[in-house]
Each structure stands twice: as C-alpha cells, then as structure tokens.
Coordinates of C-alpha atoms in Angstrom, one line a residue:
Chain F
M417 CA 45.6 4.0 -19.0
K418 CA 44.2 6.2 -16.0
E419 CA 45.5 4.9 -12.6
V420 CA 43.5 5.9 -9.7
F421 CA 43.6 5.7 -5.9
I422 CA 41.1 5.3 -3.7
V423 CA 42.0 6.2 -0.1
S424 CA 39.1 4.8 2.2
E425 CA 38.9 2.7 5.3
N426 CA 35.7 1.1 3.9
E427 CA 36.4 -1.4 1.0
E428 CA 32.4 -1.1 -0.1
I429 CA 32.9 1.8 -1.7
F430 CA 35.9 0.2 -3.7
S431 CA 33.7 -2.4 -4.7
M432 CA 31.2 0.4 -6.2
F433 CA 34.0 1.3 -8.4
T434 CA 35.5 -2.1 -9.5
A435 CA 31.5 -3.4 -10.1
H436 CA 30.6 -0.7 -12.0
L437 CA 32.7 1.0 -13.6
S438 CA 35.0 -1.7 -15.0
Y439 CA 34.5 -0.8 -18.7
L440 CA 36.6 2.4 -18.3
P441 CA 39.9 2.3 -19.3
V442 CA 41.1 3.1 -15.8
H443 CA 42.4 1.1 -12.9
F444 CA 41.1 1.4 -9.7
S445 CA 43.5 1.1 -6.3
W446 CA 42.0 0.5 -3.0
V447 CA 44.8 1.9 -0.8
G448 CA 43.5 1.9 2.5
N449 CA 43.1 5.0 5.0
M450 CA 45.3 7.8 4.7
D451 CA 48.2 6.1 7.0
S452 CA 48.9 3.1 4.3
A453 CA 47.9 6.1 1.4
E454 CA 51.0 8.2 2.8
K455 CA 53.3 5.5 1.9
L456 CA 52.2 4.5 -1.6
F457 CA 52.2 8.6 -2.4
R458 CA 56.1 8.4 -1.9
S459 CA 56.5 5.8 -4.7
E460 CA 53.6 6.0 -7.1
K461 CA 51.9 8.6 -8.7
P462 CA 48.4 8.4 -9.9
D463 CA 46.4 10.0 -12.3
F464 CA 43.7 10.4 -9.9
V465 CA 43.1 9.9 -5.9
F466 CA 39.3 9.7 -4.9
F467 CA 38.9 10.2 -0.8
A468 CA 35.8 8.5 0.3
V469 CA 34.8 8.7 3.9
K470 CA 31.8 9.3 5.8
K471 CA 32.8 11.9 8.8
L472 CA 33.6 15.5 7.3
T473 CA 35.9 16.2 9.9
L474 CA 38.0 12.5 8.9
L475 CA 37.7 13.8 5.5
N476 CA 39.4 17.4 6.3
N477 CA 42.1 16.1 8.3
W478 CA 43.2 13.3 5.4
L479 CA 43.0 16.8 3.2
A480 CA 45.0 18.4 5.1
R481 CA 47.3 15.7 5.0
Y482 CA 47.3 15.8 1.4
K483 CA 48.1 18.7 0.7
S484 CA 51.4 18.5 2.9
Y485 CA 52.9 16.3 0.0
K486 CA 52.3 19.0 -2.3
L487 CA 51.6 16.4 -5.3
K488 CA 49.4 18.0 -7.4
I489 CA 47.3 15.5 -8.4
P490 CA 43.2 16.3 -8.7
Y491 CA 41.3 14.9 -6.1
L492 CA 37.6 14.4 -5.7
C493 CA 35.7 13.6 -2.2
F494 CA 33.1 11.1 -2.0
V495 CA 31.5 12.1 1.7
S496 CA 28.0 11.9 3.4
N497 CA 25.6 14.3 4.4
V498 CA 27.7 17.5 3.7
G499 CA 26.2 20.2 2.9
W500 CA 26.2 23.3 0.6
E501 CA 28.5 25.7 2.5
K502 CA 30.7 22.4 3.5
R503 CA 30.7 21.6 -0.1
E504 CA 31.8 24.9 -1.4
L505 CA 34.5 25.1 0.9
L506 CA 35.7 21.5 -0.3
W507 CA 35.3 23.2 -3.9
M508 CA 37.6 26.1 -2.5
A509 CA 40.4 23.7 -1.6
G510 CA 40.7 22.4 -4.8
A511 CA 38.4 19.3 -5.1
A512 CA 37.7 18.5 -8.6
E513 CA 34.5 17.5 -7.4
V514 CA 32.3 16.2 -4.3
I515 CA 29.9 14.0 -4.6
E516 CA 27.5 12.8 -1.2
L517 CA 27.3 9.2 -0.7
P518 CA 25.3 7.3 -1.2
K519 CA 24.4 7.7 -4.8
L520 CA 21.8 5.9 -6.7
K521 CA 24.2 3.4 -9.0
K522 CA 23.1 5.3 -12.2
E523 CA 24.1 8.9 -10.7
F524 CA 27.6 7.6 -9.3
V525 CA 28.5 6.0 -12.7
Q526 CA 27.4 9.7 -14.3
I527 CA 29.5 11.5 -11.9
V528 CA 32.7 9.7 -11.9
E529 CA 32.7 8.8 -15.9
S530 CA 32.3 12.4 -16.4
V531 CA 35.2 13.3 -14.1
L532 CA 37.5 10.2 -15.4
V533 CA 36.6 10.6 -19.2
P534 CA 36.5 14.8 -20.3
K535 CA 33.2 15.5 -22.2
N536 CA 34.4 15.7 -26.2
S537 CA 36.8 13.7 -25.6
E538 CA 35.6 10.4 -26.3
V539 CA 37.9 7.3 -25.0
E540 CA 38.8 5.4 -28.4
P541 CA 40.9 2.6 -28.1
D542 CA 43.5 2.6 -30.5
F543 CA 45.1 -0.7 -32.0
L544 CA 46.5 -1.9 -29.5
S545 CA 43.4 -2.0 -26.5
G546 CA 40.0 -3.3 -26.5
N547 CA 36.9 -4.2 -24.9
L548 CA 37.6 -7.8 -23.7
N549 CA 33.6 -8.4 -24.2
I550 CA 34.4 -7.8 -27.8
F551 CA 38.2 -9.2 -28.2
N552 CA 38.4 -12.5 -25.9
I553 CA 41.6 -14.2 -25.0
I554 CA 41.2 -16.6 -28.4
D555 CA 40.6 -13.6 -30.4
L556 CA 44.4 -12.4 -29.0
I557 CA 45.9 -15.5 -29.3
K558 CA 44.5 -16.2 -32.8
T559 CA 45.6 -12.1 -33.9
F560 CA 48.9 -12.3 -32.5
E561 CA 49.5 -15.8 -34.2
E562 CA 48.7 -14.4 -37.3
S563 CA 51.2 -10.9 -36.5
D564 CA 54.3 -13.7 -35.6
R565 CA 55.0 -11.0 -33.1
N566 CA 56.9 -10.4 -30.0
G567 CA 55.0 -8.7 -26.6
V568 CA 52.9 -8.5 -23.8
V569 CA 48.9 -8.3 -23.1
E570 CA 47.8 -6.8 -19.9
L571 CA 44.3 -8.0 -19.3
K572 CA 41.9 -6.3 -16.5
S573 CA 38.7 -7.2 -15.7
R574 CA 36.7 -5.9 -13.1
N575 CA 39.5 -6.2 -10.1
R576 CA 41.6 -8.9 -11.5
V577 CA 44.6 -8.6 -13.6
G578 CA 46.4 -10.8 -15.8
Q579 CA 49.1 -10.9 -18.9
L580 CA 49.8 -12.8 -21.5
Q581 CA 53.3 -13.1 -22.7
F582 CA 54.0 -14.2 -26.6
N583 CA 57.1 -15.4 -28.7
K584 CA 57.1 -14.8 -32.2
G585 CA 53.1 -15.3 -32.0
K586 CA 53.1 -18.0 -29.5
L587 CA 51.8 -18.0 -26.1
V588 CA 54.3 -18.6 -23.9
H589 CA 53.3 -17.3 -20.7
A590 CA 50.6 -16.2 -18.5
I591 CA 50.7 -14.4 -15.6
Y592 CA 47.3 -14.4 -13.1
D593 CA 46.8 -15.0 -9.2
S594 CA 49.4 -17.5 -8.7
R595 CA 48.3 -19.8 -11.1
D596 CA 49.9 -22.0 -13.1
P597 CA 50.6 -20.6 -16.6
L598 CA 47.9 -22.7 -18.5
E599 CA 45.1 -22.6 -15.4
A600 CA 46.1 -18.8 -15.8
V601 CA 45.2 -18.7 -19.5
L602 CA 41.7 -21.3 -19.0
S603 CA 41.0 -18.7 -15.7
M604 CA 41.3 -15.7 -18.1
S605 CA 39.2 -17.4 -21.0
I606 CA 36.1 -16.7 -19.6
W607 CA 36.8 -13.0 -18.5
N608 CA 34.0 -11.4 -20.9
E609 CA 34.2 -7.5 -19.6
G610 CA 37.2 -5.3 -19.0
I611 CA 40.1 -4.3 -21.0
F612 CA 43.2 -5.4 -22.7
S613 CA 46.0 -3.1 -24.2
V614 CA 48.7 -5.0 -26.1
K615 CA 52.3 -3.6 -26.0
P616 CA 54.8 -5.4 -28.8
D617 CA 58.0 -5.7 -27.7
S618 CA 61.5 -7.4 -28.4
V619 CA 61.9 -9.1 -25.7
R620 CA 62.7 -12.7 -25.6
H621 CA 59.8 -14.0 -23.2
S622 CA 60.9 -17.5 -20.9
Q623 CA 58.6 -20.8 -22.7
L624 CA 56.3 -21.7 -19.6
I625 CA 53.6 -23.4 -21.4
K626 CA 54.7 -25.8 -23.9
L627 CA 51.4 -26.3 -25.8
D628 CA 51.0 -24.6 -29.4
N629 CA 48.7 -22.0 -29.8
Q630 CA 46.2 -23.9 -31.7
Q631 CA 46.6 -26.8 -28.5
I632 CA 46.0 -23.8 -26.5
I633 CA 42.5 -22.4 -27.9
K634 CA 41.4 -26.0 -28.0
E635 CA 42.0 -26.3 -23.9
C636 CA 39.9 -23.1 -23.6
Q637 CA 37.2 -24.2 -25.5
D638 CA 37.1 -27.5 -24.1
F639 CA 37.1 -25.0 -20.3
I640 CA 34.4 -22.8 -21.4
V641 CA 32.3 -25.5 -23.0
E642 CA 32.3 -27.6 -19.9
R643 CA 32.2 -24.8 -17.9
E644 CA 29.1 -23.7 -19.7
K645 CA 27.7 -27.2 -19.3
I646 CA 27.8 -27.1 -15.5
L647 CA 26.7 -23.9 -15.1
S648 CA 23.4 -24.7 -17.4
S649 CA 23.0 -27.4 -15.3
L650 CA 22.4 -25.2 -12.3
P651 CA 19.2 -24.2 -11.2
D652 CA 18.4 -20.6 -11.8
N653 CA 20.6 -18.1 -10.6
D654 CA 18.9 -15.9 -8.8
V655 CA 17.3 -18.4 -6.2
V656 CA 18.0 -18.0 -2.7
Y657 CA 20.2 -21.1 -1.5
Y658 CA 21.1 -21.7 2.5
S659 CA 22.9 -24.1 4.0
A660 CA 21.1 -26.9 5.5
P661 CA 20.9 -26.6 9.6
M662 CA 20.2 -30.2 10.1
L663 CA 24.3 -31.0 8.4
N664 CA 26.8 -32.3 10.8
Y665 CA 29.5 -29.4 9.6
E666 CA 32.0 -31.2 11.7
E667 CA 32.3 -33.8 9.6
L668 CA 33.1 -31.8 6.5
G669 CA 36.3 -30.4 5.6
A670 CA 37.3 -26.8 6.3
Q671 CA 37.2 -25.6 2.7
I672 CA 33.6 -26.7 2.2
R673 CA 32.3 -26.1 5.6
Q674 CA 33.6 -22.0 4.4
N675 CA 32.0 -22.5 1.0
L676 CA 28.9 -23.4 2.5
L677 CA 28.7 -21.2 5.3
F678 CA 28.8 -18.5 2.8
F679 CA 25.2 -19.4 1.9
K680 CA 24.7 -19.3 6.0
N681 CA 21.6 -16.3 5.9
G682 CA 20.6 -17.0 2.3
R683 CA 23.0 -16.1 -1.1
T684 CA 22.0 -16.8 -4.3
L685 CA 24.4 -19.0 -6.7
K686 CA 25.0 -15.7 -8.8
D687 CA 26.5 -14.4 -5.3
F688 CA 28.8 -17.3 -5.1
L689 CA 30.0 -17.2 -8.4
E690 CA 30.5 -13.6 -8.1
Q691 CA 32.6 -13.6 -5.5
D692 CA 34.5 -16.9 -6.9
E693 CA 34.4 -15.3 -10.5
D694 CA 37.2 -17.8 -11.7
G695 CA 35.1 -20.6 -10.4
S696 CA 37.2 -23.7 -11.5
V697 CA 35.0 -26.6 -13.5
R698 CA 35.9 -28.5 -10.1
M699 CA 34.5 -25.6 -8.1
L700 CA 31.2 -25.8 -9.7
R701 CA 30.7 -29.5 -10.1
E702 CA 31.3 -29.3 -6.1
L703 CA 28.4 -26.6 -5.8
K704 CA 25.9 -28.5 -8.2
S705 CA 27.0 -31.4 -5.7
W706 CA 25.7 -29.8 -3.0
I707 CA 22.3 -28.9 -4.4
D708 CA 21.8 -32.5 -5.5
K709 CA 22.8 -33.7 -1.6
N710 CA 20.5 -30.8 -0.3
W711 CA 23.4 -29.4 1.4
L712 CA 22.0 -26.3 0.0
L713 CA 18.3 -25.8 0.1
N714 CA 16.0 -23.5 -1.1
R715 CA 13.8 -21.3 0.9
P716 CA 11.0 -23.9 1.7
A717 CA 12.9 -26.6 2.3
F718 CA 15.1 -24.6 4.4
K719 CA 12.3 -23.8 6.4
E720 CA 11.0 -27.2 6.4
Q721 CA 14.4 -27.8 7.9
Q722 CA 14.3 -25.1 10.5
L723 CA 10.7 -26.2 11.6
L724 CA 11.7 -29.8 12.2
M725 CA 15.0 -28.5 14.4
K726 CA 12.7 -26.4 16.5
E727 CA 9.9 -28.9 17.0
K728 CA 12.8 -31.6 17.9
E729 CA 14.3 -29.3 20.9
N730 CA 10.8 -28.7 22.0
S731 CA 9.6 -32.1 22.7
S732 CA 10.6 -32.7 25.9
A733 CA 11.9 -36.2 27.4
V734 CA 8.2 -36.2 29.0
K735 CA 6.5 -35.5 25.7
K736 CA 8.2 -38.2 24.3
M737 CA 7.1 -40.6 26.9
L738 CA 3.6 -39.1 26.6
S739 CA 3.5 -39.5 22.8
K740 CA 5.1 -43.5 23.2
V741 CA 2.1 -43.9 25.2
F742 CA -0.7 -42.8 23.1
S743 CA 1.2 -44.0 20.3
R744 CA 0.7 -47.5 21.7
K745 CA -2.8 -46.7 22.6
E746 CA -3.4 -46.0 18.9
N747 CA -1.8 -49.1 17.7
E748 CA -4.2 -50.9 20.3
N749 CA -7.1 -49.2 19.1
K750 CA -6.2 -49.1 15.1
N751 CA -8.4 -51.6 13.9
T752 CA -11.3 -50.2 15.1
V753 CA -10.8 -46.2 14.8
E754 CA -10.2 -44.9 11.4
P755 CA -7.4 -42.2 12.5
V756 CA -8.2 -38.5 11.2
A757 CA -5.7 -37.4 8.6
E758 CA -4.1 -33.8 8.6
T759 CA -2.4 -32.8 5.9
P760 CA 1.3 -31.8 6.7
S761 CA 0.9 -28.8 5.0
L762 CA -1.8 -27.8 7.1
E763 CA 0.5 -28.6 10.2
T764 CA 3.1 -27.2 9.0
E765 CA 1.6 -23.4 8.6
L766 CA -0.1 -24.0 12.2
A767 CA 3.7 -24.5 12.8
K768 CA 4.6 -21.2 11.3
D769 CA 2.4 -19.3 13.1
S770 CA 2.7 -20.4 16.1
L771 CA 6.2 -19.4 15.9
K772 CA 5.5 -15.8 14.6
K773 CA 6.1 -13.2 17.3
K774 CA 2.7 -11.0 18.6
Y775 CA 2.7 -7.3 17.6
L776 CA 2.5 -6.3 21.4
F777 CA 2.2 -2.0 21.1
S778 CA -1.0 -1.0 22.1
D779 CA -0.6 2.6 23.4
Y780 CA -1.3 4.8 20.9
D781 CA -2.2 7.6 23.1
Y782 CA 1.7 7.6 23.8
L783 CA 2.2 7.6 20.3
M784 CA 0.1 11.0 19.9
Q785 CA 2.3 12.2 22.5
F786 CA 5.2 11.6 20.2
A787 CA 3.7 13.0 16.8
D788 CA 2.4 16.5 18.6
A789 CA 6.0 17.0 20.0
L790 CA 7.5 16.2 16.8
E791 CA 5.1 18.5 15.3
A792 CA 6.3 21.1 17.5
K793 CA 9.7 20.4 16.7
N794 CA 11.5 23.4 15.4
Chain J
M837 CA 15.8 12.5 33.9
I838 CA 14.4 10.0 32.5
K839 CA 12.7 10.3 29.4
N840 CA 9.8 9.2 27.1
V841 CA 11.1 6.8 24.7
I842 CA 9.9 4.8 21.6
E843 CA 12.0 2.3 20.1
V844 CA 11.8 1.3 16.5
P845 CA 13.7 -1.0 14.3
V846 CA 15.2 -0.3 11.2
F847 CA 16.3 -2.6 8.7
S848 CA 18.5 -2.0 5.7
A849 CA 20.4 -4.6 2.8
N850 CA 22.3 -1.2 2.1
T851 CA 24.0 0.9 5.0
A852 CA 25.0 3.3 3.2
L853 CA 21.5 4.0 2.2
A854 CA 20.4 3.8 5.7
D855 CA 23.1 6.2 6.2
A856 CA 21.5 8.9 4.3
V857 CA 18.0 8.5 5.9
F858 CA 19.6 8.1 9.6
G859 CA 22.7 10.0 9.5
D860 CA 26.2 8.5 10.8
K861 CA 26.1 9.7 14.0
Y862 CA 25.2 6.1 15.6
S863 CA 27.1 4.2 18.4
E864 CA 28.1 0.9 16.9
Y865 CA 27.3 -2.6 18.5
P866 CA 28.3 -5.7 17.5
Q867 CA 24.5 -7.0 16.4
F868 CA 23.2 -3.9 15.6
R869 CA 23.7 0.2 15.5
F870 CA 22.4 2.4 17.8
L871 CA 21.3 6.2 17.3
E872 CA 19.2 8.5 19.4
Y873 CA 16.6 10.8 17.6
H874 CA 16.2 14.0 19.8
I875 CA 12.7 15.3 19.9
D876 CA 12.4 17.5 22.8
D877 CA 14.0 17.4 26.8
E878 CA 11.5 14.9 27.4
R879 CA 10.8 12.6 24.2
S880 CA 13.7 10.6 22.3
I881 CA 13.3 8.1 19.5
F882 CA 15.8 5.1 19.5
F883 CA 16.4 3.5 16.7
Y884 CA 18.3 -0.4 16.2
L885 CA 19.9 -0.3 12.7
L886 CA 19.8 -4.0 11.5
N887 CA 21.2 -5.6 8.3
N888 CA 19.6 -9.0 9.4
V889 CA 16.3 -9.8 10.8
P890 CA 17.3 -11.6 14.0
Q891 CA 18.0 -15.0 14.2
V892 CA 20.6 -16.2 16.7
A893 CA 20.0 -16.6 20.4
D894 CA 22.2 -13.7 21.2
E895 CA 20.2 -11.6 19.4
L896 CA 16.5 -12.6 21.1
F897 CA 16.5 -9.2 22.8
L898 CA 15.8 -7.4 19.6
D899 CA 13.4 -10.0 19.0
Q900 CA 11.5 -8.4 22.2
I901 CA 12.3 -4.8 20.7
I902 CA 10.6 -5.8 17.4
Q903 CA 7.5 -7.1 19.4
M904 CA 7.1 -3.7 21.5
A905 CA 7.8 -1.5 18.7
P906 CA 4.8 0.8 17.0
F907 CA 6.6 0.0 13.7
S908 CA 9.8 -1.3 11.7
F909 CA 11.2 0.8 9.1
L910 CA 13.1 -1.1 5.9
V911 CA 15.4 1.6 3.5
V912 CA 14.9 0.2 0.4
D913 CA 16.9 1.9 -2.7
P914 CA 14.1 2.8 -4.9
L915 CA 15.4 1.0 -8.0
E916 CA 15.7 -2.1 -7.1
E917 CA 13.6 -5.5 -7.4
I918 CA 12.6 -6.4 -4.5
R919 CA 11.4 -9.5 -5.1
Q920 CA 15.2 -10.9 -5.7
S921 CA 17.3 -8.5 -3.5
A922 CA 18.4 -9.0 0.1
T923 CA 15.8 -6.5 0.5
G924 CA 12.9 -9.2 -0.3
E925 CA 14.7 -11.5 1.7
I926 CA 15.1 -9.6 5.1
C927 CA 11.0 -8.7 4.3
R928 CA 10.0 -12.2 3.8
M929 CA 12.0 -13.2 7.2
Y930 CA 10.7 -10.7 9.1
F931 CA 6.7 -11.3 8.2
E932 CA 8.0 -14.8 8.7
Q933 CA 8.9 -14.1 12.2
F934 CA 7.0 -10.9 13.5
E935 CA 3.3 -9.1 13.1
T936 CA 4.5 -6.0 13.7
P937 CA 3.6 -3.6 10.7
M938 CA 6.5 -2.5 8.5
F939 CA 6.9 0.8 6.6
F940 CA 9.3 1.2 3.5
I941 CA 11.5 4.0 3.6
V942 CA 12.3 4.7 -0.4
L943 CA 14.9 7.7 -0.9
T944 CA 13.2 9.4 -3.8
N945 CA 10.2 12.2 -5.2
D946 CA 8.9 10.3 -8.0
E947 CA 5.1 9.1 -7.3
E948 CA 5.1 6.2 -10.2
L949 CA 8.0 4.1 -7.8
K950 CA 5.7 4.2 -5.1
N951 CA 2.8 2.7 -7.1
N952 CA 5.2 0.2 -8.1
F953 CA 6.4 -0.5 -4.7
E954 CA 2.7 -0.7 -3.7
N955 CA 2.0 -3.5 -6.3
E956 CA 4.7 -5.8 -5.1
P957 CA 2.6 -8.9 -4.1
L958 CA 5.6 -9.1 -0.8
V959 CA 4.4 -5.6 0.1
A960 CA 0.3 -6.3 -0.6
E961 CA 0.3 -9.3 0.9
N962 CA 2.1 -7.9 4.1
N963 CA 0.3 -4.5 4.4
I964 CA 3.7 -2.6 4.5
K965 CA 2.6 1.1 3.5
I966 CA 5.8 2.7 1.7
I967 CA 7.1 6.4 2.9
L968 CA 8.8 8.4 0.0
A969 CA 11.3 10.7 1.6
D970 CA 12.8 13.6 -0.2
P971 CA 16.7 12.8 -0.7
E972 CA 17.5 16.7 -0.8
G973 CA 15.2 17.0 2.2
K974 CA 16.1 19.0 5.3
D975 CA 15.4 16.9 8.0
I976 CA 14.4 13.1 6.4
L977 CA 13.8 11.7 9.7
K978 CA 11.4 14.4 10.9
S979 CA 8.7 14.3 7.4
V980 CA 9.5 10.1 7.7
L981 CA 8.4 10.0 11.1
K982 CA 5.6 12.2 10.8
E983 CA 4.4 9.9 7.5
A984 CA 4.5 7.2 9.5
F985 CA 2.5 8.1 12.9
N986 CA 0.1 9.3 11.0
Q987 CA -0.6 6.1 9.6
I988 CA 0.1 3.8 13.0
I989 CA -2.2 6.2 14.3
P990 CA -5.4 6.4 12.9
Q991 CA -5.5 2.6 12.0
A992 CA -5.4 2.1 15.9
Q993 CA -8.1 4.2 16.8

C-alpha cells in the first residue's frame, strides 16, 4: 500500500482525499504544515508527498525546504490561482504535477488517480488484500476460521485504521481507536468501504476476546441489525435539522449540548452520522430521542420557534398591560360579539414579511458610473 | 482621497470555490473575509465574503450592508444539487431575511447547467439570476461584475 503525506495547513484539503479517494490502495496522512512535516521526514519515507497550499509564495518556500532534505520522493503541488508560466516553473523544479485548486470533485479524483495509479497498471488486489465493500469483517473472520492460521488483518476505511489479530483461525484481538476489543470489532463490522490486507504470520497473538468466532459473528450480526433498525426509524437523512432555540441548554449535559450544537446552523442527519461514523447504537437511539422530544427541529418548526421567540422579545411590558386590558374587555363582550378568526398561518406569513429586511439600494446612476468605469478597465 | 465604493456581499458554502472567483488576497475578520476590487483611482468594490447568512447580533452590521447593496452574489458548485445542499440552505435563509436581489455565480461554461439552475424552484421563486463564469477566464471577477451590472441596471430604469 502506498503512503502519501499531505503537507497542508488546512485539514479541509486532507478531507477531500479521504472522502473521495478512500477506495485507492493508498494511505493518506495529513502531516500539517512544513514545520511538522520536517520532523516526520526524518523518521518516515512516504511514496508521495502532496503539497496543498493556497499561496504560491508559501509553496515556493516549502519546496525550497523540501528540496534541501534531498529525499528524492516525488511530489505534487496543489495551489490556487497559478498561471501557466509559474506552473511550468514548478514542473521544471521537479513537481510530478501541478493542480490548481479548487477542482471539481470528478476532475480532482481523476487527476490524483492518474498520478497514484499509473496507466496500464491496473490495481489488482492479490489474494491477501481486497475491498471492504465486497468482503466485510464477518467474511474475514469466516475465512480465517477455515484457514486455521495465525495472522493480522489491517483495515483502512476513510481516515480510520483498525486491526484484527487471529490465532489458529480464531479472532483473539481487535484494535480500533481506544475501544475495548469486542467493541472495536463491532464498530468495524459496519465499515463497508475501504480496504483490507491480510498478513499471515506465526506470532502467537494475545487472546483478549474470549468469545469464539461464531459468537463474535452473532454479536456483529445483532449489532448490524439493531443499528439498521434504528437508522430506518430515523427520518429522511437529507432533511436539515436545527437545535431547538427554546431549549434550556444549561439543563443538559455537556456531551448532549455539544452534539445538539452541531445542528445550530442547520445540518442533516447524514452530516451528523458522517462525522460520527462509528455511531454506536446508544448514540443513534439518543439521536432519535432528540427528534422525538423536539430538541431537533425541521426547518418550519425551527422558524416557528424563532418567530415565537422574537415576538416574545418584542412584546414590551406596556404591550402586555394593554393586551391584558383588551383581553378583559373582549371577555366582557364575548357573549355579544363573535370574534373574527384569523388563521395562524396568515399570522405567521405576516410576521415573516414584517421581519424581512427591505432592499434599500436605489441609486442606479451611481451604479452606471461603475459599469462604465469597469468597461474602461484594462 | 475618498473613493466611491459599492459594497457587495458574497456568500459561499465552499471557501475554495469562492477563492476561485475572488482570489485569496483578502483580509480575514471573525465573521467575514474582506476583499477590495480596484476599478480605477476613484472607484472600488468592497466584497464581504460570508459562509453563512448573518443571524446573530454581532453580525448585524452585515445585515445593513446587504440591505444597502445593489445585489448579492452566491458562488455555486456547478454540479451540486442546491435543493439539498448547504448552498440551498444559505439561499433559503437569505430570502427569508432579505429582499436584496441575488446572483448565482456558477464556475462553468456549460449553458445546459444554466438552464438546470434556472429551472430549480428555489431559483425561480426568488428570481435569482444565473451568471456563468469561465473557470479559465483571465479576469473572472470583471466579467461577472459586468454581467451583474447589465442585468441589474435595466431592470431599474
């Protein structure tokens, strides 16, 4: 598997690689800026180095430093707004490719793929590696059991890395994050994209999982079914949800508050599940309960609560007194006068319109002068 | 010398995409990025680049800029489905709060994509105009501004 270092101040760029190129047999590592990369270059030698930086001046500085290490590792440059001449200079300086950011997703994938996977050399997974969307953890456990061998399986999915250890075909240990071994297996059992590679060995791995393979498989299957059940009970993943503005956040625990605040400016459940990719069953249950309890609101409900809050703020003490007086009068006349019913939706519409901020620009002659000046600009 | 200035808010859900149109020579402030586009010795356009529609009290001055601006820009990924994307959300929130006209800047030459955008209900309902920007163009900003001026001035006269 190829190792690629991404040298960038910006983690967003690294996410582009992990999000769109996870299927490649390549391990991307974000190593931060050149200062932190420099320390790593002393101990590790990747197959490729990608420099992603917005400013050309900074890129030139980084390249000069990189060249001084004399590593002879091919490198690519991602930079914004680079003209043809400067691009040629970068090529001459040894860059394997110069890619202007931002690129459309498709274009970006094609370019990077063409560099990492040379033409006419198809990536043929040998019998010891494969894709997790074809062969998942349960299949791996079954296969190892049949082979009756010792070995380690490395798993890579997006930016997550895990490991399974087998003794005579029995899964004895699993490593992922800092979870306990069985929990690590369950979390990895839902990885349905990424790659795995098997390394048979003759090491006797320490047995930290007491269950036998069939019991582990059963645990995984139950976990997947339960997870699917909760996921299917959740509303459409693409609906945008907002944390309820009228909720008293001080009464909630810090963790719940942090999770709810993720939805502060409107996010979909899909966004939430993506950032909490190994979402435990407990977390999914909580997510469902927040929606059931109206702690997370869809857009119309959120807007309604916002309006209610604004109305509440706007109604001063004097207004409250007046409304009390009038409501008393209304009550007195209730038996004689039929009140005029106003539909709530109309009220809401009117309130919405009154909240809209007017368009105040009107000096089109002034704008015309700008248009003329722009026309004359070289 | 005091310049004549127009202030234009620019929204984008994707900073890198906005940089492709507006460049990256901006000044960064907590709620927005600021960029001056120099037309001549007397005139400049001030762009306020935002990732969200102003909502909280400390962003209220941006509200006033939007109200006073001749138009706003929203930079859009040519291949995104705005109904479901963060761009769509910016758009909805914007038109819930403001009446200032908006232009979509789409970094593509593909006229067909323009039609697709124009047929989007969100675009049609809010009378959003689409401006295609040539990604390989020399001065993308100039051509975008020219088209925005052309479209906004006759409407008013």
